[in-house]
Short mmCIF file of the C-alpha atoms (twelve columns), coordinates in Angstrom:
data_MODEL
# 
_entry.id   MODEL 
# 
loop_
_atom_site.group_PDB 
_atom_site.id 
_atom_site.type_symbol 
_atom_site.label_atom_id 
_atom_site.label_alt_id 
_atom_site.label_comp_id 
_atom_site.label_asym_id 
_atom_site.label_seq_id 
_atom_site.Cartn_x 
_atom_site.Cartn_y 
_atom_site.Cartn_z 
_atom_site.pdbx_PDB_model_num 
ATOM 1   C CA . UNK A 1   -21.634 -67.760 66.739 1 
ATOM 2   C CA . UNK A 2   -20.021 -70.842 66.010 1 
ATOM 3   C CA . UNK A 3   -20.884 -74.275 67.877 1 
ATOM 4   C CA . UNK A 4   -18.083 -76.551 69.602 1 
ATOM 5   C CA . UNK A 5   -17.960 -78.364 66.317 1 
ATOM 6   C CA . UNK A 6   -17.618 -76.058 64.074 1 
ATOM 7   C CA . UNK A 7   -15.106 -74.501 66.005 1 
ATOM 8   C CA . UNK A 8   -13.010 -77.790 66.482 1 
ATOM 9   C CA . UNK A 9   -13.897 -77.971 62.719 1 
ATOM 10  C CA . UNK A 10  -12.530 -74.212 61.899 1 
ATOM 11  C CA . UNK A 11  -9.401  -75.039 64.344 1 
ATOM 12  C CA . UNK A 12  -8.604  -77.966 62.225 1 
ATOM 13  C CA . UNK A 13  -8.958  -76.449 58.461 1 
ATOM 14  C CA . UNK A 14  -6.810  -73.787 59.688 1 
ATOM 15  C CA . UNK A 15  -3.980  -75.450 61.122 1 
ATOM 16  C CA . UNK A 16  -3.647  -78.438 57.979 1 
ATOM 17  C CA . UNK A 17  -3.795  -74.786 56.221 1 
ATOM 18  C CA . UNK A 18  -1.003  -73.450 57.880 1 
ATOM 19  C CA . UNK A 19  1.046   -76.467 58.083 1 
ATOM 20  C CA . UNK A 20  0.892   -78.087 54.517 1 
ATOM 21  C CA . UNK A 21  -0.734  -74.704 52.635 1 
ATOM 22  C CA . UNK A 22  -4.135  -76.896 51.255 1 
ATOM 23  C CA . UNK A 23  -7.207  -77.695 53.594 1 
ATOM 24  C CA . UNK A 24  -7.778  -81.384 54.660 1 
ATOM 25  C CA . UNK A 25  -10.117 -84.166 52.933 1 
ATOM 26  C CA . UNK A 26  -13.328 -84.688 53.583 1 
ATOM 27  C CA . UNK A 27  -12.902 -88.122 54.864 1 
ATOM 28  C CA . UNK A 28  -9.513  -86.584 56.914 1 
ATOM 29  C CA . UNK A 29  -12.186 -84.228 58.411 1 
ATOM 30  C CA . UNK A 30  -14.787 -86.781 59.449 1 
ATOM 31  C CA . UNK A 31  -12.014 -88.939 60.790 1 
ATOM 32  C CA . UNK A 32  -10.743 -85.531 63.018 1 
ATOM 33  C CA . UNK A 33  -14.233 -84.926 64.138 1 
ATOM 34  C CA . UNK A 34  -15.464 -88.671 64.809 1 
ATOM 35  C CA . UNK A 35  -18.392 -88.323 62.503 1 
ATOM 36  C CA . UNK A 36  -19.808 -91.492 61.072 1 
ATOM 37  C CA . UNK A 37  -20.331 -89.734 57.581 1 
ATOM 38  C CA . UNK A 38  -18.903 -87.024 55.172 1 
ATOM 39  C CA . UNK A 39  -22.494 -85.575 55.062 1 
ATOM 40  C CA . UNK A 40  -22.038 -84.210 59.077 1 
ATOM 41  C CA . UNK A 41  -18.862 -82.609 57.557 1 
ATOM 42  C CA . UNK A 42  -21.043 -81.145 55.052 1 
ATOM 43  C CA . UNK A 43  -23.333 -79.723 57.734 1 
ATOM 44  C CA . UNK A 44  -20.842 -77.950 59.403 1 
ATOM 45  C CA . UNK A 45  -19.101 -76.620 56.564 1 
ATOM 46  C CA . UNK A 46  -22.998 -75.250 55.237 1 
ATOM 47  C CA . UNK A 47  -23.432 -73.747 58.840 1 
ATOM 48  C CA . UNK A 48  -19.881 -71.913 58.781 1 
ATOM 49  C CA . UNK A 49  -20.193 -70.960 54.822 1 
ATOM 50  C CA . UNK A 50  -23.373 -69.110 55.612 1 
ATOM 51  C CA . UNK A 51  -21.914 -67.239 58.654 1 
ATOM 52  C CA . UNK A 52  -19.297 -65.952 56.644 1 
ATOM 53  C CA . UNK A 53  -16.291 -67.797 58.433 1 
ATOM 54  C CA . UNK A 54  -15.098 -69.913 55.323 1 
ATOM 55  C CA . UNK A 55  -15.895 -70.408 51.370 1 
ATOM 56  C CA . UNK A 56  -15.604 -72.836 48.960 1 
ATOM 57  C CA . UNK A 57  -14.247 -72.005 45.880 1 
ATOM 58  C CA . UNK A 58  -16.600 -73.357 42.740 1 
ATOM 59  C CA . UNK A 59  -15.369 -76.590 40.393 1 
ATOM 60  C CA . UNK A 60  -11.971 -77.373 42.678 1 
ATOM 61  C CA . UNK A 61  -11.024 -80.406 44.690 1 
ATOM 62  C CA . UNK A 62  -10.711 -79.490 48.459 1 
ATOM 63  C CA . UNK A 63  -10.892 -76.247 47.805 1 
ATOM 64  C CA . UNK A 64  -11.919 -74.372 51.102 1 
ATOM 65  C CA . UNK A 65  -10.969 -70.791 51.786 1 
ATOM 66  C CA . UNK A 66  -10.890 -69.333 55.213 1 
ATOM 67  C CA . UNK A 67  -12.606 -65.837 55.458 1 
ATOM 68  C CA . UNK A 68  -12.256 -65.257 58.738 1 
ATOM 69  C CA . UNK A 69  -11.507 -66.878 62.315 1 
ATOM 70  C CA . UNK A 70  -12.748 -66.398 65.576 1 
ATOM 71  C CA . UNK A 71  -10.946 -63.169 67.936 1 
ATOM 72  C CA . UNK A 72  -9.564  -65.977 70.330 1 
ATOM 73  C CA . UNK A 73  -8.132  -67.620 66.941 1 
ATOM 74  C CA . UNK A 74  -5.986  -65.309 65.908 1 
ATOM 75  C CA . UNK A 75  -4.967  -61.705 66.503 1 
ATOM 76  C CA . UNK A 76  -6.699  -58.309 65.302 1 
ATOM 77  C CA . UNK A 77  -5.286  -57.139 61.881 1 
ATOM 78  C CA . UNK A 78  -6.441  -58.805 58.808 1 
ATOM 79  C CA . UNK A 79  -8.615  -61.661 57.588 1 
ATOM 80  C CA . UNK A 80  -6.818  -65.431 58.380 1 
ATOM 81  C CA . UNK A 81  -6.982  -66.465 54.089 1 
ATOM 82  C CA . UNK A 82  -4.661  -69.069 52.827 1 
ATOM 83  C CA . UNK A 83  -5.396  -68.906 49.479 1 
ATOM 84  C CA . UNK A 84  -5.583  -66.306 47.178 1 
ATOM 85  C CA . UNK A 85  -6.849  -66.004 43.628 1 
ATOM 86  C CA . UNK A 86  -5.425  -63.251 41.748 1 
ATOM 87  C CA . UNK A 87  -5.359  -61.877 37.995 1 
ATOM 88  C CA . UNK A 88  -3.403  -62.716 35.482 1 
ATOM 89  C CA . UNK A 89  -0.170  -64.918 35.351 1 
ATOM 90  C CA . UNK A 90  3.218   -63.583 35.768 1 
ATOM 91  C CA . UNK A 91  5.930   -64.882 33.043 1 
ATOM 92  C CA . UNK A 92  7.918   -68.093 33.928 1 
ATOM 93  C CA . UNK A 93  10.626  -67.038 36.192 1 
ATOM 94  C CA . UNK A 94  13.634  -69.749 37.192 1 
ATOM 95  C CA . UNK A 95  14.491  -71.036 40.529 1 
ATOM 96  C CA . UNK A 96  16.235  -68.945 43.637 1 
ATOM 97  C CA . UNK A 97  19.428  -69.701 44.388 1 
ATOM 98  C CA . UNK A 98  20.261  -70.915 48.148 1 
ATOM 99  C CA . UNK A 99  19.915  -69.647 50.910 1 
ATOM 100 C CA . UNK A 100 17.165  -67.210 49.205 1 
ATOM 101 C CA . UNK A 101 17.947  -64.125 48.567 1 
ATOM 102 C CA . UNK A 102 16.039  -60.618 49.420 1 
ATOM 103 C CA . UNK A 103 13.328  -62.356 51.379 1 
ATOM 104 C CA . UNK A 104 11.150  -59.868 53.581 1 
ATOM 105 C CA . UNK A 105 10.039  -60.286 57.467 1 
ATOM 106 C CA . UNK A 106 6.793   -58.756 57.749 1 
ATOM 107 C CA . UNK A 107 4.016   -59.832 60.830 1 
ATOM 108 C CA . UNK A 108 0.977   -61.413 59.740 1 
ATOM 109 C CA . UNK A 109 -1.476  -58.121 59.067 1 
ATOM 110 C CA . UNK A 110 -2.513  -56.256 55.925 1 
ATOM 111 C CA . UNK A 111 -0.594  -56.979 52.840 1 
ATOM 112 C CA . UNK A 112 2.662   -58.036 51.985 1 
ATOM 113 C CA . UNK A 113 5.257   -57.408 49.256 1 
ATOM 114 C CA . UNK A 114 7.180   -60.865 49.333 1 
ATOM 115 C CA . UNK A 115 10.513  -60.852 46.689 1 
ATOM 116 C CA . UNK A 116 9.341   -63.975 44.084 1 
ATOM 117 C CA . UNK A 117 12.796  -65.539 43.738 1 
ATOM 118 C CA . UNK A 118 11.930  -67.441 40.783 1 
ATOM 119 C CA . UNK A 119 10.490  -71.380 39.685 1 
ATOM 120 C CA . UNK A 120 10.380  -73.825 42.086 1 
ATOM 121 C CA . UNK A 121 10.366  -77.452 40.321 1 
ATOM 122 C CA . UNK A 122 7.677   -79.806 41.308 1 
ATOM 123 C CA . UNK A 123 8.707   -82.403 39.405 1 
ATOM 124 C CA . UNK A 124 12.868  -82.727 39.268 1 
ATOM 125 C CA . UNK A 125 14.619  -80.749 40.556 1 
ATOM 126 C CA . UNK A 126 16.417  -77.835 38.230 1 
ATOM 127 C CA . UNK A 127 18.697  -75.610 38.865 1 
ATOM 128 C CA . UNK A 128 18.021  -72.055 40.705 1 
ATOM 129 C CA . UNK A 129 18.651  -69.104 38.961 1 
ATOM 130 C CA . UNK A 130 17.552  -65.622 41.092 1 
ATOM 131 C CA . UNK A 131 15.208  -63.048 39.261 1 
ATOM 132 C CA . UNK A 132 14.197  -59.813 40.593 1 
ATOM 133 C CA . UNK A 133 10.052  -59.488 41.135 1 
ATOM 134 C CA . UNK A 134 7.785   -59.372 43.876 1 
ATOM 135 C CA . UNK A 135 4.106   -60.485 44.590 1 
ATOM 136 C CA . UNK A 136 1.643   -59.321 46.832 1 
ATOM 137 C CA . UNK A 137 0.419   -61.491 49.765 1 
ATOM 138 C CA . UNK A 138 -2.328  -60.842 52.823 1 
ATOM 139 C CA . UNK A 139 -0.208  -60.726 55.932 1 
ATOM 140 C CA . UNK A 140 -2.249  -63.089 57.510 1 
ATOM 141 C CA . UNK A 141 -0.723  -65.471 55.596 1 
ATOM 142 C CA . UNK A 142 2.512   -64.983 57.184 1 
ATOM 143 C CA . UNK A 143 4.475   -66.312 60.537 1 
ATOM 144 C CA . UNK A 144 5.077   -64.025 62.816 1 
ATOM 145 C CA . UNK A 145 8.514   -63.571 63.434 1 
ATOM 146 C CA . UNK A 146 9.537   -65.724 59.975 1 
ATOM 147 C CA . UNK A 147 11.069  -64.288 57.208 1 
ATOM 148 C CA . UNK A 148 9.081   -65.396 53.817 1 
ATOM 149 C CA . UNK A 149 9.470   -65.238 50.191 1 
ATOM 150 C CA . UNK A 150 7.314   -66.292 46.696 1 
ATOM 151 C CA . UNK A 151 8.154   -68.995 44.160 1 
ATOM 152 C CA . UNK A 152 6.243   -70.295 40.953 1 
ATOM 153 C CA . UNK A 153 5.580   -73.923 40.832 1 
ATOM 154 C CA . UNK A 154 6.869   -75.298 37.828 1 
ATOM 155 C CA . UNK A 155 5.949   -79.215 36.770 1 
ATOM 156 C CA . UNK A 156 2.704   -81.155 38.012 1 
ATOM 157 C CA . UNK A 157 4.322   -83.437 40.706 1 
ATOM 158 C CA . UNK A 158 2.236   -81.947 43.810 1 
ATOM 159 C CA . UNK A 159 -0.862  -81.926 42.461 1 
ATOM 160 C CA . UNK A 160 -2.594  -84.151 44.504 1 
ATOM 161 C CA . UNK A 161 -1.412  -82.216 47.363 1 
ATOM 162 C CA . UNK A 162 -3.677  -79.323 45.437 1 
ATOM 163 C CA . UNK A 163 -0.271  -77.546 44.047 1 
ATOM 164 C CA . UNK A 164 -0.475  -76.815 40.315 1 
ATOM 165 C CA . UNK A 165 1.902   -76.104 37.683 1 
ATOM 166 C CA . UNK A 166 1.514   -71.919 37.562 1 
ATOM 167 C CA . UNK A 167 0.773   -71.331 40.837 1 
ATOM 168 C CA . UNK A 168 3.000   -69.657 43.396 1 
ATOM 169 C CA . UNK A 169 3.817   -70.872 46.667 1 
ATOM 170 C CA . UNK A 170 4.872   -68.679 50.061 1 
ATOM 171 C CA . UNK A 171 7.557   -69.894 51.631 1 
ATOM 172 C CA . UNK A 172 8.924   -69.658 55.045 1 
ATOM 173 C CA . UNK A 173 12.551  -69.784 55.933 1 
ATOM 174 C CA . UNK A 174 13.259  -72.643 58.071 1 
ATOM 175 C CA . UNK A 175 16.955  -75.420 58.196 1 
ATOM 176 C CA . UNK A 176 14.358  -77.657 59.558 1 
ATOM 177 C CA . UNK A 177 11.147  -79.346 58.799 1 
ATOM 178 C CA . UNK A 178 8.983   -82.185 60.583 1 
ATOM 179 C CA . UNK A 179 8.220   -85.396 58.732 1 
ATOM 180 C CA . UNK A 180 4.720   -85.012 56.081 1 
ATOM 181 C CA . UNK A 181 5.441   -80.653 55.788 1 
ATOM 182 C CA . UNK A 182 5.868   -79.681 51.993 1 
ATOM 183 C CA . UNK A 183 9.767   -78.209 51.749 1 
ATOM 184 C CA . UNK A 184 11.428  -76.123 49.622 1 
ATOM 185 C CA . UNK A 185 15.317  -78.328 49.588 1 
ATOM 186 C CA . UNK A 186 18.270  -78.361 48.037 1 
ATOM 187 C CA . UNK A 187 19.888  -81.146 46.662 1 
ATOM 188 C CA . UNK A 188 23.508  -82.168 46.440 1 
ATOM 189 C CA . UNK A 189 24.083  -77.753 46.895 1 
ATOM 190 C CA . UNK A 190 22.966  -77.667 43.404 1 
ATOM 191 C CA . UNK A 191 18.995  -78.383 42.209 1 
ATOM 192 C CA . UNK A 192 16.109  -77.130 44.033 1 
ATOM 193 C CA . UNK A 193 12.781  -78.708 44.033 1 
ATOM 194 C CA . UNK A 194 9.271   -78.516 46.445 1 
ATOM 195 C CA . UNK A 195 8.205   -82.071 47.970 1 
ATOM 196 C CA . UNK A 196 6.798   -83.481 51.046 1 
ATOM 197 C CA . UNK A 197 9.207   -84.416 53.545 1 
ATOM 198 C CA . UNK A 198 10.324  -87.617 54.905 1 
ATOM 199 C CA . UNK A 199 12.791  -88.223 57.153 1 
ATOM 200 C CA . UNK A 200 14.041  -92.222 58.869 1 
ATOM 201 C CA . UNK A 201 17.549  -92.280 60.300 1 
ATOM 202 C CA . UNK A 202 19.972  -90.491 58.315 1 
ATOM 203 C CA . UNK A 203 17.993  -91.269 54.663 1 
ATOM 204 C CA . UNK A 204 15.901  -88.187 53.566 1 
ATOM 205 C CA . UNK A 205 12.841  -88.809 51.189 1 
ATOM 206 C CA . UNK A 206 11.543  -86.141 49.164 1 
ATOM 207 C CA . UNK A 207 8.007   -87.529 48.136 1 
ATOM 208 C CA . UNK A 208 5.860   -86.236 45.289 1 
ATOM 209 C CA . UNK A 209 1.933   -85.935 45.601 1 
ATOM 210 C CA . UNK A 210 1.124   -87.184 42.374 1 
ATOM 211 C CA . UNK A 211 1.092   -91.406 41.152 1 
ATOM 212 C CA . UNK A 212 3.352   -90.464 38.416 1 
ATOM 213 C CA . UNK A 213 6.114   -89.276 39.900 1 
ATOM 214 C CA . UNK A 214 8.527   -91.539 42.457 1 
ATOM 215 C CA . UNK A 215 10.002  -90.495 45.278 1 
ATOM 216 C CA . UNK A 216 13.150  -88.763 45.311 1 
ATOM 217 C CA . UNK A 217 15.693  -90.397 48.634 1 
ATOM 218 C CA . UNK A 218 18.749  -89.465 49.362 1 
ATOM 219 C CA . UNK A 219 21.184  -89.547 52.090 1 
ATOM 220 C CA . UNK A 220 20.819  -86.914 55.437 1 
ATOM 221 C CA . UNK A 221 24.040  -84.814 54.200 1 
ATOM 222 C CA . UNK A 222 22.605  -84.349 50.288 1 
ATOM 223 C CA . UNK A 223 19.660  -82.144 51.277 1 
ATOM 224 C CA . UNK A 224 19.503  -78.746 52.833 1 
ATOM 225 C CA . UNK A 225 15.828  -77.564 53.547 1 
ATOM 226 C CA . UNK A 226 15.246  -74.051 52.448 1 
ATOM 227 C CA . UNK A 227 12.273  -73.178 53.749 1 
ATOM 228 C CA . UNK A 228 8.431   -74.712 54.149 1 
ATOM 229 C CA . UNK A 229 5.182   -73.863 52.367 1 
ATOM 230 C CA . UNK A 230 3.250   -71.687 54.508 1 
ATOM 231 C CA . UNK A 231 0.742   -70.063 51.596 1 
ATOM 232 C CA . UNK A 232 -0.263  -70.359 47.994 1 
ATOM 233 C CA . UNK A 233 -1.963  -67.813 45.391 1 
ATOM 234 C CA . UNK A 234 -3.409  -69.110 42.287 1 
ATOM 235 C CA . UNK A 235 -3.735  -67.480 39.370 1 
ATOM 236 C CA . UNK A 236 -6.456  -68.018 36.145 1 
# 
């Protein structure tokens, strides 16, 4: 059984999960909580490891996995997991064209076969050229009601927003997005590229996670969002 805090805990890891596809900071979880220190986060994350609701995932940043969540959480059907390690790496693939082609509605229980349109840039955008594969997701993962598809990240630009170059990113079909949600958009009806997005008046900024990179800002009518990140599966 899980205490009030480790349920407002759970509740929190799971939405910043389903929103932006990685699991908050520490210090964003202390902060959420109103803890005075990381080491209470620590505490609860312990208590919660040990009854077999989440796991961390050995020599990664932020790396929190949920196993499972409570029945009045989500619906029977599957495990709630956001992230998936799987074997080994499929070749490089090129980006989808827009809007994607082939992608699959599916409700969010057992597994999924999600069309991988091809390589998403996370660094500048490059232009989308559909391939025919597909990749294997847990249901769970999914919106109900959405329909999703699979692309592999290509460049290093989102790292800090625990995106690497290689891994592959589930995508649900949206026109819209709210401001600080990772995107899948379109630029100029030509390039394709995953950021964070940004949006004051009519200028649209498409912001990186890494220091290296700048942010990308354009005017309202040059982007078309495609879709926002809903999942990732890593490969080693």
């Amino acid at each position: 059984m899980l205490t009030k805090k480790m349920l407002e805990l759970l509740e929190f890891i799971h939405e910043r999960l389903t929103r932006d596809g990685v699991p908050p900071s520490f210090d964003e979880m202390k902060d959420h909580l109103g803890l005075r220190s990381k080491s209470g986060v620590h505490r609860l994350i312990t208590s919660m490891e040990e009854r077999g609701y989440i796991r961390r995932l050995p020599h990664k940043a932020r790396a929190l996995e949920i196993v499972k969540l409570p029945d009045t959480m989500v619906a029977p059907g599957g495990p709630a997991l956001r992230l998936v390690d799987t074997g080994p790496a499929r070749p490089g693939f090129a980006e989808p064209p827009a809007p994607p082609i082939g992608s699959m509605e599916v409700a969010p229980a057992g597994v999924a076969e999600l069309p991988l349109l091809g390589r998403i840039a996370a660094g500048g955008p490059i232009e989308a050229v559909e391939q025919n594969a597909h990749v294997a997701v847990p249901g769970s993962m999914l919106s109900r009601g959405g329909s999703h598809y699979a692309l592999e990240v290509h460049g290093d630009s989102m790292i800090d927003a625990g995106i690497n170059d290689g891994d592959v990113v589930v995508i649900r079909e949206c026109q819209t997005a709210d401001n600080g949600e990772i995107v899948v958009a379109k630029v100029d009806d030509k390039d394709v590229t995953l950021k964070r997005f940004r949006q004051r008046g009519n200028t649209i900024a498409l912001e990186p996670a890494n220091a290296a990179h700048v942010v990308q800002t354009y005017t309202s009518d040059r982007v078309q969002i495609q879709g926002k990140l809903v999942g990732l599966i890593r490969t080693y």
